Coordinates of C-alpha atoms in Angstrom, one line a residue:
V10 CA 26.8 -58.5 44.7
Q11 CA 25.2 -61.0 43.1
L12 CA 22.7 -63.2 44.9
Q13 CA 21.9 -66.9 44.0
A14 CA 18.8 -68.1 45.7
S15 CA 18.0 -71.9 46.0
G16 CA 16.0 -74.6 47.9
G17 CA 12.7 -74.3 46.9
G18 CA 10.4 -77.1 46.2
L19 CA 7.2 -78.7 46.5
V20 CA 6.0 -79.6 50.0
Q21 CA 3.1 -80.5 52.0
A22 CA 1.6 -78.4 54.4
G23 CA 3.4 -78.9 58.0
D24 CA 6.7 -79.4 56.2
S25 CA 9.7 -77.9 56.4
L26 CA 12.1 -76.3 53.8
R27 CA 15.2 -74.3 54.1
L28 CA 16.1 -71.7 51.4
S29 CA 19.7 -70.8 50.9
C30 CA 20.8 -67.6 49.3
A31 CA 24.8 -67.4 48.3
A32 CA 26.3 -64.1 47.6
S33 CA 29.3 -63.2 45.2
G34 CA 30.8 -60.9 47.7
R35 CA 30.9 -60.2 51.2
I36 CA 27.9 -59.9 53.1
A37 CA 28.9 -59.0 56.6
D38 CA 28.4 -55.4 56.2
Y39 CA 24.6 -55.9 54.8
Y40 CA 21.6 -56.4 55.7
M41 CA 20.2 -59.3 54.5
A42 CA 16.6 -60.1 53.4
W43 CA 14.0 -62.7 52.2
F44 CA 10.9 -61.2 50.2
R45 CA 8.1 -63.5 48.7
Q46 CA 5.6 -62.8 46.0
P47 CA 2.6 -64.9 46.3
P48 CA 0.9 -66.0 42.7
G49 CA -1.2 -62.9 41.4
K50 CA 0.0 -60.7 44.6
E51 CA 2.6 -58.2 45.4
R52 CA 6.0 -58.7 46.6
E53 CA 6.0 -58.7 50.6
F54 CA 8.7 -58.9 53.0
V55 CA 9.4 -62.0 55.1
A56 CA 12.4 -61.5 57.4
T57 CA 15.7 -59.6 57.5
S58 CA 18.7 -60.1 59.2
A59 CA 21.0 -57.2 60.0
R60 CA 24.3 -56.5 59.2
R61 CA 27.3 -57.5 61.8
S62 CA 27.7 -53.9 63.4
A63 CA 23.9 -53.9 64.0
S64 CA 24.6 -57.3 65.8
G65 CA 23.0 -59.2 63.3
I66 CA 19.4 -58.2 64.8
T67 CA 16.5 -60.3 63.0
S68 CA 13.0 -59.1 62.4
Y69 CA 10.1 -61.1 60.7
A70 CA 6.9 -60.7 59.2
D71 CA 3.8 -61.0 61.8
G72 CA 2.9 -64.0 59.8
V73 CA 6.0 -66.0 59.5
K74 CA 6.9 -65.4 63.1
G75 CA 7.5 -68.4 65.3
R76 CA 7.5 -70.3 62.1
F77 CA 10.7 -69.0 60.0
T78 CA 14.3 -68.2 60.9
I79 CA 16.6 -66.3 59.3
S80 CA 20.0 -66.8 59.7
R81 CA 23.6 -66.4 58.1
D82 CA 27.2 -67.6 57.9
N83 CA 29.1 -64.6 57.2
A84 CA 32.4 -66.6 56.4
K85 CA 30.3 -68.4 53.8
N86 CA 28.4 -65.2 52.5
T87 CA 25.2 -67.1 52.5
V88 CA 22.2 -66.2 54.3
Y89 CA 19.2 -69.2 54.9
L90 CA 15.7 -69.1 55.5
Q91 CA 14.3 -72.0 57.8
M92 CA 10.4 -72.5 57.3
N93 CA 8.8 -74.7 59.5
S94 CA 5.0 -75.7 59.8
L95 CA 4.5 -74.6 56.1
K96 CA 1.3 -73.4 55.1
P97 CA -0.7 -73.2 51.7
E98 CA -0.4 -69.6 52.0
D99 CA 3.3 -69.4 52.1
T100 CA 3.2 -70.5 48.5
A101 CA 5.5 -68.1 46.7
V102 CA 8.5 -67.1 44.6
Y103 CA 10.9 -66.2 47.4
Y104 CA 13.6 -63.9 46.8
C105 CA 16.7 -62.6 48.6
A106 CA 18.2 -59.3 48.9
S107 CA 21.0 -57.1 50.4
G108 CA 21.6 -53.7 50.8
V109 CA 22.2 -51.3 53.9
P110 CA 18.7 -49.7 54.9
A111 CA 17.8 -47.4 57.5
L112 CA 16.5 -49.4 60.6
S113 CA 13.0 -48.1 59.9
A114 CA 13.2 -49.2 56.3
R115 CA 14.1 -52.8 56.6
S116 CA 11.1 -54.2 55.6
Q117 CA 10.7 -52.1 52.4
M118 CA 11.6 -53.4 48.8
S119 CA 13.4 -49.9 48.0
A120 CA 15.7 -50.3 50.7
Y121 CA 17.5 -52.9 49.1
R122 CA 19.8 -52.7 46.2
Y123 CA 20.9 -56.2 45.2
W124 CA 18.3 -59.0 44.4
G125 CA 18.5 -62.6 43.9
Q126 CA 16.3 -64.4 40.9
G127 CA 14.1 -66.0 42.9
T128 CA 13.3 -69.5 44.1
L129 CA 9.2 -71.2 44.2
V130 CA 8.2 -72.6 47.4
T131 CA 4.9 -74.6 46.6
V132 CA 2.9 -75.7 49.5
S133 CA 0.0 -78.1 49.0
S134 CA -2.9 -78.7 51.3

């Protein structure tokens, strides 16, 4: 599966942005996730959407709860990340990923097999 992330850009604090991740194959049977890597920091978990057999349950990192929403369109093999009320600390390269993690590992990078190339989000203050 190849993943292509898009939608990044330069925005101001408080603005919204929607990232997209288009997959070359079927995503319904995969967990789809977003991770991000802030400048000079390690990559971190942002959000994940469970596969259809797990009812598409979503989970989020504490720092984005209530501001970010992950969604998917299985028919289009695309996953989205709607980001509202953006803050300067949200500045990062955002990566989409897919895999079949154990429930307890769904926020761990190592649990995802396929990765997109990343899209840069810069939030100015």
